[in-house]
Amino acid sequence: RLQVFLTNTLEPIEPQKNLLLPELSHEVEEAQKVKDQPILVILGNPPYSGHSRNMGPVARASVQEYKKGFPDLNKPGQGKWLQDDYVKFIRFAQMKMDAVEEGVVGIITNHSWLDNPTFKGMRQSLMQTFDQIHVLDLHGNAKKKERAPDGGDDQNVFDIQQGVAISLFVKKPGLEKGVWHAELWGKRQPKYEACVGSEFSKMAWQKIAPIQPLFLFRPWDGALASKYDEFWSVRDIFAPVGDPAPGIVTTHDQFAISFSKEEAIDKVERLVATSNETEARRLFRLCSQSQWNYQEAKKKLKGGDWRNKVVPILYRPFDMRWTVWDSQVAVHRRERVMTHLLAENVALITSRQTKGETFKHVQVTDKIAEVICMSGKTSNNGFLFPLYLYDLGGEQTENLAHDFRTYLDRLYDHPYTPEEILGYIYAVLHAPAYRARYAEFLRIDFPRIPFPEQASDFESLSALGWELMQAHLLREVPAQGLGSYQGRGNNEVVKPRHAEAEEALYINETQYFAPVPAQVWNFHIGGYQVLAKYLKDRKGRVLTLDEINNVEDVANVLAFTIAQMAAIDAAYQQAFAIGG
């Protein structure tokens, strides 16, 4: 017979035999014999599935190797994507190559593993096993909204959204060791032609040198990376609260998030008044039973204690909503971090990654926040770093790591206040020169903060950053003469649009905010176009007076932000002479 077998590469023989018809058991046994033998060549196009169905103990354990030496990958949620099926297939191939002197693996997969921080241990491990690694990045990542370098369309070679890469792993002692990278951009057909018609040796291979801490499998400025790695990561600056946490996940925003305090109360009262779960699910889009139980929620909410827990929540940039601080309403509350924002406090919000987006991912809040307050892309979630911590007795302490505090006090021979430090960090993260210089690094991990040699430069940036923070908290709204609400109508948001020639932001045919310059209308925080997002989320609703005033305030604050960022940039460039 032709020696081709049906098998699940990732599972041992017994689980597969139990699932198959008796006549296929022999097929499984023969396939297992092949899998147990030394293999010299492995080729494949494995499935890409972050929510893997191959979660048996053998498959799960196989990728534990990729966490060794990286404690952060063992923390809850951090190593999730290592369970993707294609990662397990690569690990299977690697283990087979570990058992032979020479071998080759050729595989096409999701290309995320080339530079995503989660796969740093995987990249390091593969470099230890193989003598030569060649990766051809075919790009085409619609999720990242990838564009070709010339600004044109970048198409996938498959009918999928996830970008892909071809990887060739070679184990042969005596070869020149290293990692080589090449890439293809643009239309699908030219990519096909390049893959079929090009000789391997004539591809535009660039030898790269993956280094700690991320071991990236793509070209980048190693000297700049080494310099950037010397800066303080925000996760290390605010270490005492523990690992950073993203905003809360209610699991059912339609029920748990409200436009007013009264609406939040009404929703819970309506849920408690239902007679059965079917009725409740007709009222609200409630989450699955695995995370939330209707009977338990109704029983606990009947007591009424939740009425004292109705709190504001930052839902989107400058969009404050209401929720009930109770796990029967907002299921995943990230209490380790969020409880500190129920008292007087302020927190920096930034993202660990900015997939498919340019870094604009910094906000500030004095309230709890929702997980996608920064971006609709879940990979770019907003993580919160409170400035202060509160113990059970209500005692306040600064949330600054001891090592960082010692470093800063010695650097400037002066103990700056937590507010001054946060103001400085906020300024740096808003400096266009900083964002441009370190764009590659800001895309893949938490921001790192440089500190100037001169205390005077620190103080100048700190003052500018603190002033910007007060504006973003809407505590001090700078008068810019923008966003006056005009026209007659019923205040319903029908179709938000910006009329550039008029500098007017219309909510319907007759009512608008003006003047609103184009640069204010187009201003983004994180992945959101701020004013557009605020109004589109209210489409079909009648704006309240508070919401009208908020749009006016935000228009003025955004104009101030644009000007303040220019001032920050000048101070930043003076402080570092573009060396930081």
Coordinates of C-alpha atoms in Angstrom, one line a residue:
R1 CA 0.0 0.0 0.0
L2 CA 0.9 3.7 -0.4
Q3 CA 2.6 4.6 2.9
V4 CA 0.2 7.5 3.7
F5 CA -1.6 7.4 7.0
L6 CA -4.5 9.2 8.7
T7 CA -3.5 10.4 12.2
N8 CA -3.5 13.2 14.6
T9 CA 0.1 14.2 14.9
L10 CA -0.4 15.8 18.3
E11 CA -2.1 12.9 20.1
P12 CA -0.6 9.5 21.2
I13 CA -2.2 6.3 19.9
E14 CA -4.7 5.3 22.6
P15 CA -6.9 8.5 22.6
Q16 CA -7.2 8.2 18.8
K17 CA -8.1 4.5 18.8
N18 CA -10.9 5.2 21.3
L19 CA -12.5 7.7 19.0
L20 CA -12.3 5.8 15.7
L21 CA -14.2 2.9 14.1
P22 CA -12.5 -0.5 14.7
E23 CA -11.5 -0.7 11.0
L24 CA -9.5 2.5 11.4
S25 CA -7.6 1.3 14.5
H26 CA -5.1 -0.5 12.4
E27 CA -4.5 2.7 10.4
V28 CA -3.8 4.5 13.7
E29 CA -1.4 1.8 14.8
E30 CA 0.6 1.9 11.6
A31 CA 0.7 5.7 11.7
Q32 CA 2.0 5.6 15.3
K33 CA 4.8 3.3 14.2
V34 CA 5.9 5.9 11.6
K35 CA 5.7 8.7 14.2
D36 CA 7.8 6.6 16.6
Q37 CA 10.6 6.2 14.0
P38 CA 13.4 8.7 13.4
I39 CA 12.1 11.2 10.8
L40 CA 14.5 13.1 8.5
V41 CA 12.1 15.4 6.6
I42 CA 8.9 17.0 7.9
L43 CA 6.6 19.1 5.7
G44 CA 3.3 20.7 6.6
N45 CA 0.7 23.4 6.7
P46 CA -0.8 22.8 10.1
P47 CA -3.9 24.5 11.3
Y48 CA -3.7 27.9 13.1
S49 CA -6.1 27.8 16.0
G50 CA -5.4 29.9 19.1
H51 CA -8.4 28.2 20.7
S52 CA -7.0 24.8 20.2
R53 CA -9.0 21.6 20.4
N54 CA -5.8 19.6 20.8
M55 CA -5.6 20.1 24.6
G56 CA -4.7 16.6 25.7
P57 CA -2.0 16.3 28.3
V58 CA 0.7 15.3 25.8
A59 CA -0.1 18.2 23.4
R60 CA -0.3 20.7 26.2
A61 CA 2.9 19.5 27.8
S62 CA 4.9 19.6 24.6
V63 CA 5.1 23.4 24.5
Q64 CA 6.2 23.8 28.1
E65 CA 9.8 23.8 26.8
Y66 CA 9.1 27.2 25.3
K67 CA 8.4 28.7 28.7
K68 CA 11.7 27.7 30.3
G69 CA 13.7 30.6 31.5
F70 CA 10.8 33.0 31.0
P71 CA 8.8 33.1 34.3
D72 CA 6.3 35.6 32.9
L73 CA 5.1 33.0 30.4
N74 CA 3.9 30.8 33.2
K75 CA 1.7 33.5 34.6
P76 CA -2.1 33.3 34.0
G77 CA -3.0 34.2 30.4
Q78 CA 0.6 35.1 29.4
G79 CA 1.4 31.9 27.5
K80 CA -2.0 31.3 26.1
W81 CA -1.0 31.5 22.4
L82 CA 1.7 28.9 22.9
Q83 CA -1.2 26.4 22.8
D84 CA -2.0 27.3 19.2
D85 CA -2.1 24.2 17.1
Y86 CA 0.7 25.4 14.7
V87 CA 3.0 25.9 17.7
K88 CA 2.4 22.4 18.8
F89 CA 3.2 21.1 15.3
I90 CA 6.4 23.0 15.2
R91 CA 7.3 21.6 18.6
F92 CA 6.5 18.1 17.4
A93 CA 8.8 18.6 14.4
Q94 CA 11.5 20.0 16.7
M95 CA 11.4 17.0 19.0
K96 CA 11.7 14.6 16.1
M97 CA 14.8 16.5 14.9
D98 CA 16.2 16.4 18.4
A99 CA 16.4 12.6 18.0
V100 CA 18.4 12.6 14.7
E101 CA 21.8 13.9 13.6
E102 CA 20.5 15.6 10.5
G103 CA 17.0 16.7 9.3
V104 CA 14.9 19.3 7.6
V105 CA 11.5 20.8 8.5
G106 CA 9.6 22.9 6.0
I107 CA 6.4 24.5 7.2
I108 CA 4.0 27.3 6.5
T109 CA 2.2 28.8 9.5
N110 CA 0.7 31.9 11.1
H111 CA 3.6 34.5 11.1
S112 CA 2.8 35.9 14.5
W113 CA 5.5 33.7 16.1
L114 CA 8.3 35.6 14.4
D115 CA 8.0 38.7 16.6
N116 CA 5.3 38.3 19.2
P117 CA 6.8 38.4 22.8
T118 CA 4.8 35.3 23.8
F119 CA 7.0 33.2 21.4
K120 CA 10.4 34.5 22.6
G121 CA 11.2 31.2 24.3
M122 CA 10.1 29.3 21.2
R123 CA 12.5 31.3 19.1
Q124 CA 15.3 30.8 21.5
S125 CA 14.7 27.1 21.7
L126 CA 14.5 26.6 17.9
M127 CA 17.9 28.4 17.5
Q128 CA 19.4 25.9 19.9
T129 CA 18.0 22.9 18.0
F130 CA 18.6 23.9 14.4
D131 CA 21.8 25.0 12.6
Q132 CA 20.1 27.1 10.0
I133 CA 16.7 28.8 10.1
H134 CA 15.2 30.6 7.1
V135 CA 11.9 32.4 7.4
L136 CA 10.1 33.9 4.4
D137 CA 7.4 36.3 5.7
L138 CA 4.6 36.4 3.2
H139 CA 2.7 39.0 5.3
G140 CA -0.9 39.6 4.2
N141 CA -2.2 40.2 7.8
A142 CA -5.6 41.7 7.4
K143 CA -6.0 41.7 11.2
K144 CA -3.0 44.0 11.5
K145 CA -4.1 46.0 8.4
E146 CA -0.7 45.4 6.9
R147 CA 0.2 47.6 3.9
A148 CA 3.1 47.1 1.5
P149 CA 6.1 49.4 2.0
D150 CA 4.9 51.5 -1.0
G151 CA 1.5 52.0 0.6
G152 CA -0.3 49.6 -1.7
D153 CA -2.4 46.6 -0.8
D154 CA -0.8 43.6 0.9
Q155 CA -2.7 40.5 0.1
N156 CA -2.7 37.1 1.8
V157 CA -1.6 34.0 -0.2
F158 CA -4.6 32.2 1.3
D159 CA -8.2 33.3 1.8
I160 CA -7.6 34.1 5.5
Q161 CA -7.0 37.2 7.6
Q162 CA -4.0 35.9 9.5
G163 CA -0.6 36.7 7.9
V164 CA 1.6 33.7 7.1
A165 CA 5.3 32.7 6.8
I166 CA 7.2 29.8 5.3
S167 CA 9.9 28.5 7.6
L168 CA 12.8 26.1 6.7
F169 CA 14.6 24.6 9.7
V170 CA 17.8 22.7 8.9
K171 CA 19.8 20.5 11.3
K172 CA 23.2 19.6 9.8
P173 CA 26.4 19.9 11.8
G174 CA 29.1 21.9 10.0
L175 CA 26.7 24.4 8.4
E176 CA 27.1 28.1 9.0
K177 CA 24.8 28.7 11.9
G178 CA 22.3 31.5 11.9
V179 CA 18.8 32.8 11.2
W180 CA 17.9 34.4 7.8
H181 CA 14.9 36.5 7.0
A182 CA 13.2 37.5 3.7
E183 CA 9.8 38.9 3.0
L184 CA 7.3 39.4 0.2
W185 CA 4.8 42.2 0.1
G186 CA 2.0 43.2 -2.3
K187 CA -0.6 41.4 -4.4
R188 CA -1.2 37.6 -4.1
Q189 CA -0.2 36.6 -7.7
P190 CA 3.3 38.1 -7.6
K191 CA 3.8 36.3 -4.2
Y192 CA 2.8 33.0 -5.9
E193 CA 5.2 33.6 -8.8
A194 CA 8.1 34.5 -6.5
C195 CA 7.5 31.4 -4.4
V196 CA 7.3 29.1 -7.4
G197 CA 9.8 30.7 -9.8
S198 CA 12.6 31.9 -7.5
E199 CA 15.6 29.8 -6.6
F200 CA 16.1 29.5 -2.9
S201 CA 19.6 30.8 -2.9
K202 CA 18.5 33.9 -4.9
M203 CA 15.9 35.1 -2.5
A204 CA 16.8 38.4 -0.7
W205 CA 17.9 36.6 2.5
Q206 CA 19.1 38.9 5.2
K207 CA 21.0 37.3 8.1
I208 CA 19.8 38.5 11.4
A209 CA 21.0 38.1 14.9
P210 CA 18.1 37.5 17.4
I211 CA 19.2 38.7 20.8
Q212 CA 17.8 38.8 24.3
P213 CA 15.2 39.5 25.6
L214 CA 12.9 38.8 22.7
F215 CA 15.0 36.9 20.1
L216 CA 13.0 38.4 17.2
F217 CA 13.0 36.6 13.9
R218 CA 12.9 39.8 11.8
P219 CA 15.4 42.6 11.0
W220 CA 15.7 45.5 13.4
D221 CA 18.2 47.9 14.7
G222 CA 20.2 45.9 17.2
A223 CA 22.1 48.9 18.6
L224 CA 18.9 50.8 19.2
A225 CA 17.2 47.8 20.7
S226 CA 20.1 47.4 23.2
K227 CA 19.8 51.0 24.1
Y228 CA 16.1 50.8 24.5
D229 CA 16.4 47.7 26.7
E230 CA 18.4 49.8 29.2
F231 CA 15.3 52.0 29.9
W232 CA 12.8 51.3 32.7
S233 CA 9.8 49.3 31.6
V234 CA 6.5 50.7 33.0
R235 CA 5.8 47.2 34.3
D236 CA 8.9 47.4 36.5
I237 CA 8.3 51.0 37.6
F238 CA 4.9 50.1 39.1
A239 CA 5.9 46.7 40.3
P240 CA 4.6 46.6 43.9
V241 CA 1.0 46.1 42.8
G242 CA 2.1 42.8 41.1
D243 CA 1.8 42.0 37.5
P244 CA -0.1 44.7 35.5
A245 CA -3.7 43.9 34.7
P246 CA -5.9 45.0 31.9
G247 CA -9.3 46.7 32.5
I248 CA -12.3 44.7 33.7
V249 CA -14.2 42.3 31.5
T250 CA -17.9 42.3 32.3
T251 CA -18.5 39.4 29.8
H252 CA -21.9 41.0 29.0
D253 CA -21.5 44.8 28.5
Q254 CA -25.1 45.2 27.3
F255 CA -26.2 44.3 30.8
A256 CA -23.3 45.5 32.9
I257 CA -22.4 48.8 31.2
S258 CA -24.8 51.7 31.3
F259 CA -25.0 55.3 30.1
S260 CA -26.3 56.6 33.5
K261 CA -26.4 55.5 37.1
E262 CA -30.1 55.2 36.9
E263 CA -29.9 52.9 33.9
A264 CA -27.4 50.7 35.7
I265 CA -29.8 50.3 38.7
D266 CA -32.8 49.7 36.5
K267 CA -31.0 46.9 34.6
V268 CA -30.2 44.9 37.8
E269 CA -33.7 45.4 39.1
R270 CA -35.1 44.1 35.9
L271 CA -32.9 41.0 36.0
V272 CA -33.8 40.3 39.6
A273 CA -37.5 40.6 38.6
T274 CA -37.3 37.9 36.0
S275 CA -38.9 34.6 36.7
N276 CA -36.5 32.4 34.7
E277 CA -33.3 32.5 32.7
T278 CA -35.0 32.4 29.4
E279 CA -36.8 35.6 30.2
A280 CA -33.6 37.2 31.4
R281 CA -31.8 36.3 28.2
R282 CA -34.6 37.9 26.2
L283 CA -33.9 41.1 28.1
F284 CA -30.1 41.1 28.0
R285 CA -27.3 39.4 26.0
L286 CA -25.9 37.6 29.0
C287 CA -22.7 35.7 29.1
S288 CA -22.3 31.9 29.0
Q289 CA -23.1 29.7 32.0
S290 CA -19.5 28.7 32.3
Q291 CA -18.6 32.2 33.6
W292 CA -21.8 33.4 35.1
N293 CA -24.8 31.6 36.7
Y294 CA -28.3 33.1 36.4
Q295 CA -29.7 31.5 39.5
E296 CA -26.7 32.4 41.7
A297 CA -26.6 36.0 40.4
K298 CA -30.3 36.5 41.0
K299 CA -30.1 35.1 44.5
K300 CA -27.2 37.3 45.5
L301 CA -28.4 40.4 43.8
K302 CA -31.8 40.1 45.6
G303 CA -30.2 41.3 48.8
G304 CA -29.7 44.7 47.4
D305 CA -26.1 45.3 48.6
W306 CA -25.1 46.1 45.1
R307 CA -27.0 49.5 45.2
N308 CA -24.0 51.0 47.1
K309 CA -21.6 49.7 44.4
V310 CA -22.8 51.6 41.4
V311 CA -19.6 53.3 40.1
P312 CA -18.4 55.2 37.1
I313 CA -16.1 53.3 34.6
L314 CA -13.9 54.6 31.8
Y315 CA -15.3 52.6 28.9
R316 CA -13.6 54.3 25.9
P317 CA -11.5 57.5 25.7
F318 CA -13.3 60.3 27.4
D319 CA -16.4 58.1 27.6
M320 CA -17.4 57.6 31.2
R321 CA -20.2 55.0 31.8
W322 CA -21.6 53.2 34.8
T323 CA -21.4 49.7 36.1
V324 CA -22.1 47.8 39.3
W325 CA -19.0 46.7 41.2
D326 CA -20.2 43.2 41.9
S327 CA -19.0 40.0 40.3
Q328 CA -22.6 39.0 39.6
V329 CA -22.8 42.0 37.2
A330 CA -19.2 42.7 36.1
V331 CA -17.7 39.2 36.1
H332 CA -14.0 39.7 35.8
R333 CA -13.1 42.8 37.9
R334 CA -9.3 42.5 38.1
E335 CA -9.7 43.3 41.8
R336 CA -6.0 43.2 42.5
V337 CA -5.6 46.4 40.5
M338 CA -9.0 47.9 40.2
T339 CA -9.9 48.1 43.9
H340 CA -7.2 50.8 44.3
L341 CA -9.1 53.0 41.9
L342 CA -12.3 52.9 44.0
A343 CA -10.6 55.4 46.3
E344 CA -8.9 58.7 45.4
N345 CA -6.2 57.8 42.8
V346 CA -5.0 58.1 39.3
A347 CA -3.7 55.4 36.9
L348 CA -1.6 55.3 33.8
I349 CA -3.2 53.2 31.0
T350 CA -1.1 51.8 28.2
S351 CA -0.9 48.7 26.1
R352 CA 1.5 45.7 26.1
Q353 CA 1.3 45.5 22.3
T354 CA 0.0 47.6 19.5
K355 CA -0.7 45.1 16.7
G356 CA -1.9 46.7 13.5
E357 CA -1.9 50.2 15.1
T358 CA 0.6 53.0 15.5
F359 CA 1.5 53.7 19.1
K360 CA -0.9 56.2 20.5
H361 CA -1.8 54.0 23.4
V362 CA -1.6 56.1 26.5
Q363 CA -4.4 57.5 28.7
V364 CA -5.0 58.3 32.3
T365 CA -7.9 57.6 34.5
D366 CA -9.1 58.3 38.1
K367 CA -11.8 55.6 37.8
I368 CA -11.8 51.9 37.1
A369 CA -11.6 51.1 33.4
E370 CA -12.9 48.5 30.9
V371 CA -10.5 46.2 29.1
I372 CA -10.8 47.6 25.6
C373 CA -10.8 51.2 26.7
M374 CA -7.7 51.6 24.5
S375 CA -8.4 49.6 21.4
G376 CA -11.0 47.3 19.9
K377 CA -8.2 44.9 19.2
T378 CA -8.0 42.6 22.2
S379 CA -4.2 42.1 21.7
N380 CA -3.9 45.9 22.4
N381 CA -5.9 45.9 25.7
G382 CA -5.4 48.8 28.1
F383 CA -3.4 47.8 31.2
L384 CA -3.7 50.0 34.3
F385 CA -0.9 51.1 36.6
P386 CA -2.3 52.9 39.7
L387 CA -0.2 55.6 41.2
Y388 CA -1.2 54.6 44.8
L389 CA -2.1 51.4 46.6
Y390 CA -4.6 51.1 49.5
D391 CA -4.4 48.5 52.3
L392 CA -7.5 47.1 54.0
G393 CA -7.4 49.9 56.5
G394 CA -7.4 52.6 53.8
E395 CA -3.7 53.5 54.3
Q396 CA -2.2 54.9 51.1
T397 CA 1.3 54.0 49.8
E398 CA 3.0 54.9 46.5
N399 CA 2.9 52.2 43.8
L400 CA 6.5 52.6 42.8
A401 CA 9.1 49.7 42.9
H402 CA 11.8 50.1 45.5
D403 CA 14.6 49.5 42.9
F404 CA 13.1 52.2 40.7
R405 CA 12.6 54.7 43.5
T406 CA 16.2 54.1 44.6
Y407 CA 17.5 54.6 41.1
L408 CA 15.6 57.8 40.5
D409 CA 16.4 59.4 43.9
R410 CA 20.1 58.7 43.3
L411 CA 20.0 60.0 39.7
Y412 CA 18.6 63.4 40.6
D413 CA 19.6 63.5 44.3
H414 CA 16.0 64.5 45.0
P415 CA 12.9 62.5 46.0
Y416 CA 10.4 63.6 43.4
T417 CA 6.7 63.0 44.3
P418 CA 4.7 60.1 42.6
E419 CA 2.7 62.8 40.8
E420 CA 5.9 64.4 39.4
I421 CA 7.1 61.0 38.3
L422 CA 3.8 60.1 36.6
G423 CA 3.7 63.5 34.9
Y424 CA 7.2 62.9 33.5
I425 CA 6.2 59.4 32.2
Y426 CA 3.0 60.8 30.7
A427 CA 5.0 63.4 28.8
V428 CA 7.5 61.0 27.4
L429 CA 4.8 58.7 26.1
H430 CA 3.2 61.7 24.3
A431 CA 6.5 62.9 22.7
P432 CA 6.3 62.4 18.9
A433 CA 10.1 61.9 18.7
Y434 CA 10.0 59.2 21.3
R435 CA 7.1 57.4 19.5
A436 CA 8.8 57.6 16.2
R437 CA 12.3 56.5 17.4
Y438 CA 11.0 53.5 19.3
A439 CA 8.0 52.6 17.1
E440 CA 9.2 49.0 16.5
F441 CA 9.6 48.3 20.2
L442 CA 6.4 50.0 21.3
R443 CA 4.6 47.6 19.0
I444 CA 5.7 44.5 20.8
D445 CA 5.9 45.1 24.5
F446 CA 5.2 47.6 27.3
P447 CA 6.8 51.0 26.8
R448 CA 10.2 51.6 28.3
I449 CA 11.0 55.1 29.7
P450 CA 14.3 56.9 29.4
F451 CA 15.4 59.4 32.0
P452 CA 17.5 62.5 31.2
E453 CA 20.8 63.3 33.0
Q454 CA 19.6 66.8 34.1
A455 CA 17.0 67.2 36.7
S456 CA 15.9 70.4 35.0
D457 CA 14.9 68.5 31.9
F458 CA 13.0 65.9 34.0
E459 CA 11.1 68.7 35.8
S460 CA 10.2 70.5 32.5
L461 CA 8.8 67.4 31.0
S462 CA 7.1 66.4 34.3
A463 CA 5.2 69.8 34.4
L464 CA 4.1 69.5 30.8
G465 CA 2.9 65.9 31.4
W466 CA 1.0 66.7 34.6
E467 CA -0.7 69.6 32.8
L468 CA -1.7 67.2 30.0
M469 CA -3.0 64.7 32.5
Q470 CA -5.3 67.2 34.2
A471 CA -6.8 68.1 30.8
H472 CA -7.3 64.4 30.0
L473 CA -9.0 63.8 33.3
L474 CA -11.2 66.8 32.4
R475 CA -10.2 68.5 35.7
E476 CA -8.9 71.5 33.9
V477 CA -10.4 72.0 30.4
P478 CA -8.3 74.5 28.4
A479 CA -10.5 77.1 26.6
Q480 CA -9.7 76.8 22.9
G481 CA -12.9 78.2 21.6
L482 CA -14.0 75.0 20.0
G483 CA -17.0 72.7 19.8
S484 CA -19.9 75.1 20.4
Y485 CA -23.2 73.2 20.0
Q486 CA -25.4 74.8 17.4
G487 CA -28.7 74.2 15.4
R488 CA -32.2 73.2 16.2
G489 CA -33.5 69.7 16.6
N490 CA -34.1 66.8 19.0
N491 CA -30.4 66.1 19.8
E492 CA -30.6 62.6 18.3
V493 CA -27.4 61.2 16.9
V494 CA -28.4 60.0 13.5
K495 CA -25.2 60.0 11.4
P496 CA -22.1 61.6 12.8
R497 CA -20.0 63.3 10.1
H498 CA -17.4 65.9 9.8
A499 CA -17.7 68.7 7.3
E500 CA -14.1 69.8 6.8
A501 CA -14.8 73.0 4.9
E502 CA -17.2 74.2 7.6
E503 CA -15.1 72.7 10.5
A504 CA -18.4 71.3 11.8
L505 CA -19.2 68.0 13.4
Y506 CA -22.8 67.1 12.6
I507 CA -24.8 64.6 14.6
N508 CA -27.9 64.9 12.3
E509 CA -28.9 67.1 9.4
T510 CA -29.5 70.3 11.5
Q511 CA -27.4 70.1 14.7
Y512 CA -23.6 70.2 15.0
F513 CA -20.5 71.2 17.0
A514 CA -18.4 74.0 15.6
P515 CA -15.7 74.8 15.1
V516 CA -14.0 71.4 15.1
P517 CA -10.8 71.5 13.0
A518 CA -9.9 68.4 10.9
Q519 CA -6.9 67.6 13.1
V520 CA -9.2 67.5 16.2
W521 CA -11.8 65.3 14.4
N522 CA -9.1 62.9 13.3
F523 CA -7.2 62.7 16.6
H524 CA -6.8 59.1 17.8
I525 CA -6.1 57.7 21.3
G526 CA -5.1 54.0 21.0
G527 CA -7.1 52.5 18.2
Y528 CA -10.0 54.9 18.5
Q529 CA -10.8 58.1 16.6
V530 CA -11.9 59.8 19.8
L531 CA -14.9 62.1 18.7
A532 CA -16.1 59.7 16.1
K533 CA -16.1 56.8 18.5
Y534 CA -17.9 58.7 21.2
L535 CA -20.7 59.8 18.9
K536 CA -21.0 56.6 16.9
D537 CA -21.5 54.7 20.2
R538 CA -24.5 56.9 20.8
K539 CA -26.1 56.5 17.3
G540 CA -29.9 56.4 17.7
R541 CA -29.7 58.0 21.2
V542 CA -30.7 61.5 22.2
L543 CA -27.7 63.3 23.7
T544 CA -28.1 64.5 27.3
L545 CA -26.8 67.9 28.3
D546 CA -23.9 66.3 30.1
E547 CA -23.0 64.5 26.8
I548 CA -23.2 67.7 24.8
N549 CA -21.0 69.4 27.3
N550 CA -18.6 66.5 27.2
V551 CA -18.2 66.7 23.4
E552 CA -17.4 70.4 23.7
D553 CA -14.9 69.7 26.4
V554 CA -13.2 66.9 24.6
A555 CA -12.9 69.0 21.4
N556 CA -11.0 71.6 23.4
V557 CA -8.9 69.1 25.2
L558 CA -7.9 67.4 22.0
A559 CA -6.8 70.7 20.5
F560 CA -4.8 71.4 23.6
T561 CA -3.3 67.9 23.4
I562 CA -2.0 68.6 19.9
A563 CA -0.4 71.8 21.0
Q564 CA 1.0 70.3 24.2
M565 CA 2.5 67.3 22.4
A566 CA 4.5 69.8 20.3
A567 CA 5.7 71.5 23.5
I568 CA 6.6 68.1 25.0
D569 CA 8.4 67.1 21.8
A570 CA 10.6 70.2 22.0
A571 CA 11.4 69.6 25.7
Y572 CA 12.1 65.9 25.0
Q573 CA 14.5 66.6 22.1
Q574 CA 16.3 69.1 24.2
A575 CA 16.6 66.6 27.1
F576 CA 18.0 63.8 25.0
A577 CA 19.3 65.5 21.9
I578 CA 17.6 62.6 20.3
G579 CA 19.8 60.3 22.2
G580 CA 16.9 59.0 24.4

